[in-house]
Structures are given as structure tokens and as C-alpha cells.
């Protein structure tokens, strides 16, 4: 079959002047199939399906590229903006992820990269019709936000997660210029505020007058006061607003007023959930529970940033309908939690602080039979012997919440028995992340390593795709992972393993591994070498404070030309040959030219 | 055998020498200052992945050493893996709670901007969460991935690549460590990490 040569197919039209009458309105035969294909491919939404379709043949690749409207770039350096925009010509929604996850824990130098600017200019040129932009761990400036605000007249959705480098001025530009804006979500991003000499910019007032299209406004991470009157007016003129997450400068009486203005809310981040400083508790108390009763559609509650536990009962009216509750900034104990949680029968997602203790977890297990996701965060991150939650809590959760799919659990002590129990009671687990805060800590009852516990998880949880390990672990744990973790895509390792063999087990055994992050573990060049067959299939590999040498990395770089190996070393003169950080990822384009001095990219 | 039980029976805390305002010591143990931002001090003074027997459970006496300016102790950056947004929020909360309970101290958080020569972005830190120069310097070194070396009264941070300086109430730029800690926290308006060579001038004042 012949294919048309141009990359941008035109609308069907007659090309031959000698064509018989009946063919004047039909496209040339080789174009028919492409048009049919494009129409069919429009229905493909899942990007993995699209990736597979694009590999069938050139014409499928072209057709798929033209019909992909949601583009996902998992690593901003894997492909240049130009290459991406040249291949995919009709993108309306773009997601770009930048820094590796360990950047969240201060392991990456400040100015490492993931700058949005080159993407910004490419997008402004290629996709004037762009509607949605989701960025995660990217570095973007106020100028970038200005560019976004002015380049895309149909812009509807901006979601920034764990981003930094911009300030209030940038947000204000988006608010002021994106008239069709539906979603403005700033999540765990660092927003630089203005100099002390200048006044804090009132970005809320920058939204245009009149009814807005806002459906979601999330600004919990914006660390400066907002103009409350302007916010109240904004909420009042946003009839479509369903998600509102406030920062901790909004007090509970202010929250009360907002809720009465927006009873249609489904997702609410409550701000500080305490009285502002100038009002003493008990003065003219409003009936806050009436606000929660008024918002009959609430399914997701979060915030509680400076909570006064006395106010917690106000949320009772909403509990029965809640599917998601985030109390992870609220220092509440078991007794304060119980009356709330005992009403939350429909809860599917719960994030809490370990202040609730094992007893609080017991209450969760007793009531939340539908729980899918649980995260228990540490109130105190010191490596102590005692902690408020333990294997007791984990076991009780595993018995009560059989449908559990995702767990993140910080604790100071954990036993193999409890982990094994969870592996058996919760077969649906997709994500298992256990962080025993004390490094190298063995099972406190048996004094054994935690190998068997994690072994049971990979063995019994057949749907597991994400795993984070901790505690005292030998190579045996990795042997289990390599043997049973066949669906594993993401693995996080810290302070674990005995020798190169540990990493070898994983690299040789886990065919679906895409993201591997390792810190402070004794894996060296030989171990890294054993993954050569697999590295092109991975999004990235991170190894810091391991036993890699520059030599070893150089060999990998030579063997695999499309791999970018970034060696990050903050000190120049070192006693030994070991490198500090290796961040390695596949890339279709030349190594980036925006790296700081401490980064060397091996080729 | 847990070393901690032994220590608590001896009540070492009561006989410890500390610098700092009276009344502050109560907060020290329970407060998050020494924990988050990665301060976990191992008896072996090295982040050593070579064996479980070297691991410590925890160290109650790590606090005594932090009251004087000292070169950075080895600490575990980014462990446990809790995002800084969360750590900062919890710190702020504990701060407020302590104020509420103790009714002492200067009250609100004291955020100052920190800039570094050559780094494109500012950071802000809350001076009130630190109790000593060594805690502050450790945090700065971690935040900016630089090292200050040892401080001496005569020579400042002589020989190190970077040095921390601050602008005081009068607008003068001083070397961090020149004045007693409490005087520093009262007068510091902002911090700047400069190249060692630039700091030489300040040290000789």
C-alpha cells in the first residue's frame, strides 16, 4: 500500500483532474484508510494504547500523532520540546514532569534544572489552542506564567505540583488574563512572595469581574495572606466552583462564610481551621457545623492546618458522605479522631498523622471497610525507639480494610509478621510503601531483617506496581523482589542491601521496572552493569551515596548512546572515587545544556 | 539493650550544660528542630551503609554539641522522606502550640530570606526553629549544598568556599557567628551566602 508522503495530511479532496465524476468527492485511496484510522484513533484515550498503536507502522504512527490531544512527557529531558511539538501537532492538554522525586527531599542541588521556559516558547508557537497544562517538579518563573497567561486564549486548566521559582505576580497574571480559566491548582509548590518593602500582591482581586468559569481553586501552598473580601466575592460569583482549597491564612469564621456562599462544593480544604488570633475562642461562636450541613455535596475534606481539635466536631454533618479525608496536618489523638472516623463509613482515602496512634488506626479499621488508600505521616521524624504507631496498627488495618490498594506508613517499629499479615489480608495492594524511620532497624521481636515481610508482599500481592522498602534488609529481600515483583514499575530503596547482588536481582528480575531510586546502599558498578539490557525501558534510575565510580558510569554511557548519565558531585576533591549521585534517563535528544556546574553529563 | 533506657535513668538531661535562654530547654527534646530537615546524628559520624551493627537507634546526647559554632556534623539529608512543605507546616504548628502553652519566646515565626551568590532562587527560613548557630549552619549547608568550614572568631570562615553573612537591623553586613546567638536572631534581617573571598573583608572588622 502506498502512503502519502506529506506529514500533515490535508482534508480529503480530489487530486486528479482526469477522475471520473463519481470520484470527484472521494479522497485518494491511500488517504481513505488514514482518515478512517484517525477517526477510530480519536477514541483511544489511554496513552499506553496509543503508544502501542503508533508502533504498528508509519501511517498508524502519523495518524496517532495527529489524533493525540493529551500529551504526557514523563521526563522533560527525555525529549526536546521541538521534537515533541513536531510529532504531535494537535495537542490540547500537556503534562510535563521534571525533577526526580528525590528532589523533594533536598537531595538534588537547587539549580539543577527542569526549567519550563524552553517548553513555554515551544508551546506558544505550536499549540495556540492549548487548554490544559499540568506540571510536576518543574522550575518556572513569573515570566513563564506570564507567557502562559498571554499565549493561549482558550486556556482552561493550570495545575502546578511541587513546582518552584515563581511568585504571586505570576499567579496574578494567570488570574487576570485567562478568561476561560476553570482550574487553578497550586499544590505543594513554593511560591516566592514579594520583597518585604512591597506589599503582598492581591492576586485574588486580579480575577476579572463578573461570573467566572472556575471549577477548582487550590492554593493551600501559597504562603501569604489573601484578601478575604475579594475571595468571598470571587466565590460568590463562581457558580461552578466545586473544589476550593484554602491556605492557612483563612480562619474558621472566614471559612464559615465561604461555605455558605458555595454550598455546591464537593472538595474543600479548610485552611487553618482555627480562629484568627484576634478573636478569642468562645467569643461569639458561630455554629460551624451548619456550614458543613449546608454543603451537602462534600465528599473530600482536607486542610485543618492549625486545627484546634475543639472545632473538629463541626465536620460531623459531612462525615457520612465523605470518601476522602486528609487530616495529615492535624495533630489529633485517638480520642479526638474516633467520633469523627466512626461516622465515615464511605471513606476510601484517609491521610492522617501518626498522632492518632494504633488506637486510632483500630477505629479506622473498624469503620472504614471501603478504605482503598491510607497514608500515615510522622509527627516526629527523629530516629527514636518509640513511636505512636507500630505493627499493631498495621495489622489491625490489614484485618479491617480488606480492599486496601495503596498504603504509605511511617513508623518507628514494624515486624515481619504484621507485614506478612497485610500481604495476605490485602491482596489488592498496588502500592506498598513502608518507612521505618530508624535506619537499619530489624524486626524488634525476632531481631531478623525485614526480608521476609517485604518478600511476602511481592509474593502475595500480585497486582503490586509500586514498592518502597526500609528497615534492615539483606540481599535476600532483593532476591524476593526480583523473583516475584514481575509487575513492579517503581521501586524505592534506602539504606538497604549487602552487595552488588541485591541490585542485580532487581535489574535482572523485574521486567516492568521503570523508576528505580536508590540511596545509601552498597551497590556498585558491577550491579549497574547488569541492567544494560533494561535501561532503555526505564524512565529513570537514581543512585545516590552508593558505590558507583565515574569509570563504571562511563562504561554504561559508552554502551548505551541514548542514555543520559548525569553525575552530580558537589565536592571536587574527594578521598575516594565514588560519585555522589547518578541520575540516569533515556533521551532522544542531545544532552541538555542548562545543567549547573556540579552536574557532568557523560556520553 | 537500648542505650536510651540507661540514659534516661541517669537523667543526663538535668546535668547537661547548655547555652541558651532559660526555659528554652523544655522545648528542645520534643520540638521538631532537631529532627526534620535531616538532622540525625550517628555515633559513628558517618553515613555508613556497610552494616547494621553500626547503626544507632537514636542519640539523646546529640543536643549538647549543638550550642556552639562547630563544623557540620555528618547528618542524613532527606531522611525520613517527608517533603519540606509538610515539615515546614508541622514546624510552624509546633511553634504556635509551644507559644500557646508557654507564653514565652518571641512568638511568631521569624522568616528571613536567604540568598546565595550565583543561585537563582531565594529561600526563606524560619530562624526561630533553630536554637544555635550549628543548627542554622547545618540547615543552610544542606539547603544550598555548600560548605562553610570552621568558624573562628579571628578568622571567620577562613579557607572555606562559602561563608554565611547577614544584614542586621542597622543595614550592616556581618559574618554569621560574630555575635551571640540570641543577639543574632533579634537583629538578623536577611541572610546571604557569599564566596569565601568576599567574606574575608567582614571577618577582619
PDB file of C-alpha atoms in Angstrom, chain A residues 215-428:
ATOM      1  CA  UNK A 215     -14.426  24.869  38.955  1.00  0.00           C
ATOM      2  CA  UNK A 216     -11.335  24.353  41.059  1.00  0.00           C
ATOM      3  CA  UNK A 217      -9.226  26.793  43.040  1.00  0.00           C
ATOM      4  CA  UNK A 218      -6.456  25.283  45.127  1.00  0.00           C
ATOM      5  CA  UNK A 219      -3.926  27.497  46.873  1.00  0.00           C
ATOM      6  CA  UNK A 220      -3.019  25.783  50.126  1.00  0.00           C
ATOM      7  CA  UNK A 221       0.664  26.203  49.492  1.00  0.00           C
ATOM      8  CA  UNK A 222       0.588  29.935  48.846  1.00  0.00           C
ATOM      9  CA  UNK A 223       2.313  31.251  51.918  1.00  0.00           C
ATOM     10  CA  UNK A 224       0.869  34.698  52.158  1.00  0.00           C
ATOM     11  CA  UNK A 225      -2.378  36.258  53.285  1.00  0.00           C
ATOM     12  CA  UNK A 226      -5.177  36.683  50.807  1.00  0.00           C
ATOM     13  CA  UNK A 227      -7.647  39.491  50.550  1.00  0.00           C
ATOM     14  CA  UNK A 228     -10.588  37.775  52.175  1.00  0.00           C
ATOM     15  CA  UNK A 229     -13.275  40.170  50.967  1.00  0.00           C
ATOM     16  CA  UNK A 230     -12.082  39.690  47.419  1.00  0.00           C
ATOM     17  CA  UNK A 231     -12.031  35.940  47.921  1.00  0.00           C
ATOM     18  CA  UNK A 232     -15.556  35.936  49.232  1.00  0.00           C
ATOM     19  CA  UNK A 233     -16.735  37.956  46.244  1.00  0.00           C
ATOM     20  CA  UNK A 234     -14.889  35.624  43.909  1.00  0.00           C
ATOM     21  CA  UNK A 235     -16.500  32.554  45.430  1.00  0.00           C
ATOM     22  CA  UNK A 236     -19.895  34.208  45.297  1.00  0.00           C
ATOM     23  CA  UNK A 237     -19.578  34.804  41.559  1.00  0.00           C
ATOM     24  CA  UNK A 238     -18.247  31.348  40.739  1.00  0.00           C
ATOM     25  CA  UNK A 239     -21.322  29.166  40.445  1.00  0.00           C
ATOM     26  CA  UNK A 240     -19.393  26.224  39.008  1.00  0.00           C
ATOM     27  CA  UNK A 241     -16.865  26.091  41.805  1.00  0.00           C
ATOM     28  CA  UNK A 242     -16.610  22.574  43.132  1.00  0.00           C
ATOM     29  CA  UNK A 243     -13.118  22.395  44.588  1.00  0.00           C
ATOM     30  CA  UNK A 244     -11.785  25.001  46.943  1.00  0.00           C
ATOM     31  CA  UNK A 245      -8.641  24.505  48.994  1.00  0.00           C
ATOM     32  CA  UNK A 246      -7.638  27.453  51.118  1.00  0.00           C
ATOM     33  CA  UNK A 247      -4.343  28.341  52.708  1.00  0.00           C
ATOM     34  CA  UNK A 248      -3.861  28.591  56.418  1.00  0.00           C
ATOM     35  CA  UNK A 249      -4.388  32.353  56.425  1.00  0.00           C
ATOM     36  CA  UNK A 250      -8.101  31.727  56.180  1.00  0.00           C
ATOM     37  CA  UNK A 251      -9.602  31.375  59.622  1.00  0.00           C
ATOM     38  CA  UNK A 252     -12.572  29.304  60.586  1.00  0.00           C
ATOM     39  CA  UNK A 253     -15.060  32.160  60.751  1.00  0.00           C
ATOM     40  CA  UNK A 254     -13.961  33.142  57.269  1.00  0.00           C
ATOM     41  CA  UNK A 255     -14.319  29.552  56.135  1.00  0.00           C
ATOM     42  CA  UNK A 256     -17.837  29.593  57.506  1.00  0.00           C
ATOM     43  CA  UNK A 257     -18.768  32.494  55.284  1.00  0.00           C
ATOM     44  CA  UNK A 258     -17.188  30.932  52.214  1.00  0.00           C
ATOM     45  CA  UNK A 259     -19.006  27.668  52.725  1.00  0.00           C
ATOM     46  CA  UNK A 260     -22.337  29.404  52.948  1.00  0.00           C
ATOM     47  CA  UNK A 261     -21.513  31.140  49.690  1.00  0.00           C
ATOM     48  CA  UNK A 262     -20.636  27.895  47.949  1.00  0.00           C
ATOM     49  CA  UNK A 263     -22.887  25.099  49.200  1.00  0.00           C
ATOM     50  CA  UNK A 264     -22.272  23.220  45.963  1.00  0.00           C
ATOM     51  CA  UNK A 265     -18.671  22.435  46.919  1.00  0.00           C
ATOM     52  CA  UNK A 266     -17.557  18.832  46.645  1.00  0.00           C
ATOM     53  CA  UNK A 267     -13.905  19.221  47.693  1.00  0.00           C
ATOM     54  CA  UNK A 268     -12.931  21.536  50.500  1.00  0.00           C
ATOM     55  CA  UNK A 269      -9.568  22.404  52.000  1.00  0.00           C
ATOM     56  CA  UNK A 270     -10.431  24.137  55.217  1.00  0.00           C
ATOM     57  CA  UNK A 271      -7.485  26.441  55.736  1.00  0.00           C
ATOM     58  CA  UNK A 272      -6.310  26.861  59.298  1.00  0.00           C
ATOM     59  CA  UNK A 273      -9.478  25.572  60.978  1.00  0.00           C
ATOM     60  CA  UNK A 274      -8.890  27.715  63.941  1.00  0.00           C
ATOM     61  CA  UNK A 275      -9.955  31.154  64.993  1.00  0.00           C
ATOM     62  CA  UNK A 276      -7.859  34.066  63.874  1.00  0.00           C
ATOM     63  CA  UNK A 277      -5.566  35.484  66.526  1.00  0.00           C
ATOM     64  CA  UNK A 278      -7.639  38.471  67.421  1.00  0.00           C
ATOM     65  CA  UNK A 279     -10.736  36.522  68.279  1.00  0.00           C
ATOM     66  CA  UNK A 280     -10.618  34.560  71.482  1.00  0.00           C
ATOM     67  CA  UNK A 281     -12.026  31.077  71.373  1.00  0.00           C
ATOM     68  CA  UNK A 282     -15.528  31.137  72.756  1.00  0.00           C
ATOM     69  CA  UNK A 283     -16.314  34.660  71.650  1.00  0.00           C
ATOM     70  CA  UNK A 284     -19.442  34.768  69.580  1.00  0.00           C
ATOM     71  CA  UNK A 285     -19.110  31.226  68.403  1.00  0.00           C
ATOM     72  CA  UNK A 286     -20.779  30.578  65.133  1.00  0.00           C
ATOM     73  CA  UNK A 287     -22.412  27.265  64.507  1.00  0.00           C
ATOM     74  CA  UNK A 288     -19.747  25.910  62.232  1.00  0.00           C
ATOM     75  CA  UNK A 289     -21.451  22.600  61.788  1.00  0.00           C
ATOM     76  CA  UNK A 290     -24.275  24.388  59.994  1.00  0.00           C
ATOM     77  CA  UNK A 291     -21.808  25.260  57.261  1.00  0.00           C
ATOM     78  CA  UNK A 292     -20.907  21.610  56.887  1.00  0.00           C
ATOM     79  CA  UNK A 293     -24.556  20.670  56.899  1.00  0.00           C
ATOM     80  CA  UNK A 294     -25.232  23.215  54.173  1.00  0.00           C
ATOM     81  CA  UNK A 295     -22.622  21.754  51.853  1.00  0.00           C
ATOM     82  CA  UNK A 296     -24.488  18.582  51.105  1.00  0.00           C
ATOM     83  CA  UNK A 297     -22.226  17.506  48.268  1.00  0.00           C
ATOM     84  CA  UNK A 298     -18.969  17.437  50.173  1.00  0.00           C
ATOM     85  CA  UNK A 299     -17.038  14.269  49.518  1.00  0.00           C
ATOM     86  CA  UNK A 300     -13.483  15.363  50.189  1.00  0.00           C
ATOM     87  CA  UNK A 301     -12.152  17.289  53.167  1.00  0.00           C
ATOM     88  CA  UNK A 302      -8.608  18.439  53.768  1.00  0.00           C
ATOM     89  CA  UNK A 303      -6.715  21.347  55.287  1.00  0.00           C
ATOM     90  CA  UNK A 304      -7.020  21.565  59.075  1.00  0.00           C
ATOM     91  CA  UNK A 305      -3.661  23.233  59.029  1.00  0.00           C
ATOM     92  CA  UNK A 306      -3.650  24.780  62.524  1.00  0.00           C
ATOM     93  CA  UNK A 307      -6.563  22.899  63.895  1.00  0.00           C
ATOM     94  CA  UNK A 308      -7.954  23.450  67.328  1.00  0.00           C
ATOM     95  CA  UNK A 309      -9.349  19.978  67.995  1.00  0.00           C
ATOM     96  CA  UNK A 310     -12.358  21.521  69.713  1.00  0.00           C
ATOM     97  CA  UNK A 311     -13.605  22.525  66.310  1.00  0.00           C
ATOM     98  CA  UNK A 312     -13.388  19.085  64.786  1.00  0.00           C
ATOM     99  CA  UNK A 313     -16.969  18.094  65.682  1.00  0.00           C
ATOM    100  CA  UNK A 314     -18.122  20.768  63.263  1.00  0.00           C
ATOM    101  CA  UNK A 315     -17.471  18.393  60.406  1.00  0.00           C
ATOM    102  CA  UNK A 316     -19.830  15.683  61.690  1.00  0.00           C
ATOM    103  CA  UNK A 317     -22.651  16.540  59.266  1.00  0.00           C
ATOM    104  CA  UNK A 318     -20.314  15.848  56.352  1.00  0.00           C
ATOM    105  CA  UNK A 319     -18.781  12.604  57.600  1.00  0.00           C
ATOM    106  CA  UNK A 320     -21.371  10.177  56.312  1.00  0.00           C
ATOM    107  CA  UNK A 321     -20.779  11.239  52.716  1.00  0.00           C
ATOM    108  CA  UNK A 322     -17.021  11.642  52.835  1.00  0.00           C
ATOM    109  CA  UNK A 323     -14.973   9.468  50.541  1.00  0.00           C
ATOM    110  CA  UNK A 324     -11.715  11.294  51.189  1.00  0.00           C
ATOM    111  CA  UNK A 325     -10.369  12.836  54.393  1.00  0.00           C
ATOM    112  CA  UNK A 326      -6.978  14.419  54.861  1.00  0.00           C
ATOM    113  CA  UNK A 327      -6.138  15.095  58.486  1.00  0.00           C
ATOM    114  CA  UNK A 328      -2.413  14.762  57.958  1.00  0.00           C
ATOM    115  CA  UNK A 329      -1.623  18.248  59.184  1.00  0.00           C
ATOM    116  CA  UNK A 330      -3.810  17.895  62.218  1.00  0.00           C
ATOM    117  CA  UNK A 331      -2.280  16.825  65.470  1.00  0.00           C
ATOM    118  CA  UNK A 332      -5.263  14.903  66.779  1.00  0.00           C
ATOM    119  CA  UNK A 333      -5.128  11.968  69.126  1.00  0.00           C
ATOM    120  CA  UNK A 334      -7.183   8.791  69.083  1.00  0.00           C
ATOM    121  CA  UNK A 335      -9.940  10.161  71.294  1.00  0.00           C
ATOM    122  CA  UNK A 336     -10.356  13.197  69.118  1.00  0.00           C
ATOM    123  CA  UNK A 337     -10.366  11.134  65.964  1.00  0.00           C
ATOM    124  CA  UNK A 338     -12.800   8.432  66.979  1.00  0.00           C
ATOM    125  CA  UNK A 339     -16.051  10.376  66.994  1.00  0.00           C
ATOM    126  CA  UNK A 340     -15.231  11.632  63.523  1.00  0.00           C
ATOM    127  CA  UNK A 341     -13.998   8.440  61.944  1.00  0.00           C
ATOM    128  CA  UNK A 342     -16.777   6.296  63.367  1.00  0.00           C
ATOM    129  CA  UNK A 343     -19.174   8.190  61.126  1.00  0.00           C
ATOM    130  CA  UNK A 344     -17.103   7.903  57.967  1.00  0.00           C
ATOM    131  CA  UNK A 345     -18.460   4.687  56.583  1.00  0.00           C
ATOM    132  CA  UNK A 346     -17.875   5.566  52.978  1.00  0.00           C
ATOM    133  CA  UNK A 347     -14.296   6.634  53.370  1.00  0.00           C
ATOM    134  CA  UNK A 348     -11.967   5.424  50.635  1.00  0.00           C
ATOM    135  CA  UNK A 349      -8.972   7.682  51.126  1.00  0.00           C
ATOM    136  CA  UNK A 350      -7.557   8.658  54.507  1.00  0.00           C
ATOM    137  CA  UNK A 351      -4.414  10.639  55.250  1.00  0.00           C
ATOM    138  CA  UNK A 352      -3.553  11.055  58.920  1.00  0.00           C
ATOM    139  CA  UNK A 353      -0.773  11.942  61.288  1.00  0.00           C
ATOM    140  CA  UNK A 354       0.600   9.170  63.484  1.00  0.00           C
ATOM    141  CA  UNK A 355      -0.644  11.164  66.485  1.00  0.00           C
ATOM    142  CA  UNK A 356      -3.789   9.074  66.245  1.00  0.00           C
ATOM    143  CA  UNK A 357      -1.758   6.085  67.468  1.00  0.00           C
ATOM    144  CA  UNK A 358      -2.516   2.414  66.947  1.00  0.00           C
ATOM    145  CA  UNK A 359      -5.770   3.004  68.777  1.00  0.00           C
ATOM    146  CA  UNK A 360      -6.891   5.484  66.172  1.00  0.00           C
ATOM    147  CA  UNK A 361      -5.971   3.047  63.432  1.00  0.00           C
ATOM    148  CA  UNK A 362      -8.120   0.486  65.199  1.00  0.00           C
ATOM    149  CA  UNK A 363     -11.082   2.823  64.927  1.00  0.00           C
ATOM    150  CA  UNK A 364     -10.368   3.324  61.237  1.00  0.00           C
ATOM    151  CA  UNK A 365     -10.209  -0.415  60.685  1.00  0.00           C
ATOM    152  CA  UNK A 366     -13.483  -0.909  62.486  1.00  0.00           C
ATOM    153  CA  UNK A 367     -15.444   1.563  60.416  1.00  0.00           C
ATOM    154  CA  UNK A 368     -13.828   2.216  57.063  1.00  0.00           C
ATOM    155  CA  UNK A 369     -14.482  -1.044  55.339  1.00  0.00           C
ATOM    156  CA  UNK A 370     -14.224   0.542  51.939  1.00  0.00           C
ATOM    157  CA  UNK A 371     -10.819   2.069  52.504  1.00  0.00           C
ATOM    158  CA  UNK A 372      -8.595   1.988  49.405  1.00  0.00           C
ATOM    159  CA  UNK A 373      -5.795   4.356  50.309  1.00  0.00           C
ATOM    160  CA  UNK A 374      -4.199   5.028  53.684  1.00  0.00           C
ATOM    161  CA  UNK A 375      -1.291   7.333  54.459  1.00  0.00           C
ATOM    162  CA  UNK A 376       0.094   7.683  57.969  1.00  0.00           C
ATOM    163  CA  UNK A 377       2.628  10.500  58.280  1.00  0.00           C
ATOM    164  CA  UNK A 378       5.122  11.025  61.106  1.00  0.00           C
ATOM    165  CA  UNK A 379       4.614  13.841  63.547  1.00  0.00           C
ATOM    166  CA  UNK A 380       8.153  13.458  64.748  1.00  0.00           C
ATOM    167  CA  UNK A 381      10.868  12.479  62.315  1.00  0.00           C
ATOM    168  CA  UNK A 382      13.663  11.713  64.744  1.00  0.00           C
ATOM    169  CA  UNK A 383      15.078   8.233  64.658  1.00  0.00           C
ATOM    170  CA  UNK A 384      13.795   7.237  68.058  1.00  0.00           C
ATOM    171  CA  UNK A 385      12.967   3.891  69.546  1.00  0.00           C
ATOM    172  CA  UNK A 386       9.389   4.773  70.355  1.00  0.00           C
ATOM    173  CA  UNK A 387       6.676   5.950  68.070  1.00  0.00           C
ATOM    174  CA  UNK A 388       2.917   6.246  68.293  1.00  0.00           C
ATOM    175  CA  UNK A 389       2.133   3.724  65.551  1.00  0.00           C
ATOM    176  CA  UNK A 390       3.571   0.293  65.054  1.00  0.00           C
ATOM    177  CA  UNK A 391       2.996  -3.178  63.745  1.00  0.00           C
ATOM    178  CA  UNK A 392      -0.120  -3.325  65.873  1.00  0.00           C
ATOM    179  CA  UNK A 393      -1.735  -0.572  63.840  1.00  0.00           C
ATOM    180  CA  UNK A 394      -0.653  -2.048  60.530  1.00  0.00           C
ATOM    181  CA  UNK A 395      -2.032  -5.431  61.391  1.00  0.00           C
ATOM    182  CA  UNK A 396      -5.326  -4.083  62.592  1.00  0.00           C
ATOM    183  CA  UNK A 397      -5.740  -2.080  59.397  1.00  0.00           C
ATOM    184  CA  UNK A 398      -4.998  -5.152  57.316  1.00  0.00           C
ATOM    185  CA  UNK A 399      -7.714  -7.061  59.125  1.00  0.00           C
ATOM    186  CA  UNK A 400     -10.329  -4.367  58.861  1.00  0.00           C
ATOM    187  CA  UNK A 401      -9.665  -2.824  55.472  1.00  0.00           C
ATOM    188  CA  UNK A 402      -9.504  -5.730  53.095  1.00  0.00           C
ATOM    189  CA  UNK A 403      -9.945  -3.635  49.991  1.00  0.00           C
ATOM    190  CA  UNK A 404      -6.812  -1.643  50.615  1.00  0.00           C
ATOM    191  CA  UNK A 405      -4.948  -0.770  47.415  1.00  0.00           C
ATOM    192  CA  UNK A 406      -2.413   1.800  48.487  1.00  0.00           C
ATOM    193  CA  UNK A 407      -0.569   2.363  51.737  1.00  0.00           C
ATOM    194  CA  UNK A 408       2.133   4.734  52.905  1.00  0.00           C
ATOM    195  CA  UNK A 409       3.093   4.058  56.508  1.00  0.00           C
ATOM    196  CA  UNK A 410       5.747   5.820  58.576  1.00  0.00           C
ATOM    197  CA  UNK A 411       6.615   4.164  61.872  1.00  0.00           C
ATOM    198  CA  UNK A 412       9.421   3.524  64.289  1.00  0.00           C
ATOM    199  CA  UNK A 413       8.884  -0.193  64.611  1.00  0.00           C
ATOM    200  CA  UNK A 414       7.469  -2.926  62.446  1.00  0.00           C
ATOM    201  CA  UNK A 415       7.502  -6.691  62.494  1.00  0.00           C
ATOM    202  CA  UNK A 416       7.719  -9.150  59.638  1.00  0.00           C
ATOM    203  CA  UNK A 417       4.597 -10.815  60.994  1.00  0.00           C
ATOM    204  CA  UNK A 418       2.489  -7.708  60.548  1.00  0.00           C
ATOM    205  CA  UNK A 419       3.746  -7.105  57.036  1.00  0.00           C
ATOM    206  CA  UNK A 420       3.140 -10.728  56.130  1.00  0.00           C
ATOM    207  CA  UNK A 421      -0.365 -10.450  57.554  1.00  0.00           C
ATOM    208  CA  UNK A 422      -1.045  -7.430  55.386  1.00  0.00           C
ATOM    209  CA  UNK A 423       0.223  -9.249  52.322  1.00  0.00           C
ATOM    210  CA  UNK A 424      -2.329 -11.970  52.954  1.00  0.00           C
ATOM    211  CA  UNK A 425      -5.264  -9.843  54.076  1.00  0.00           C
ATOM    212  CA  UNK A 426      -4.971  -7.203  51.378  1.00  0.00           C
ATOM    213  CA  UNK A 427      -4.381  -8.961  48.096  1.00  0.00           C
ATOM    214  CA  UNK A 428      -5.468  -5.915  46.099  1.00  0.00           C
TER     215      UNK A 428
END
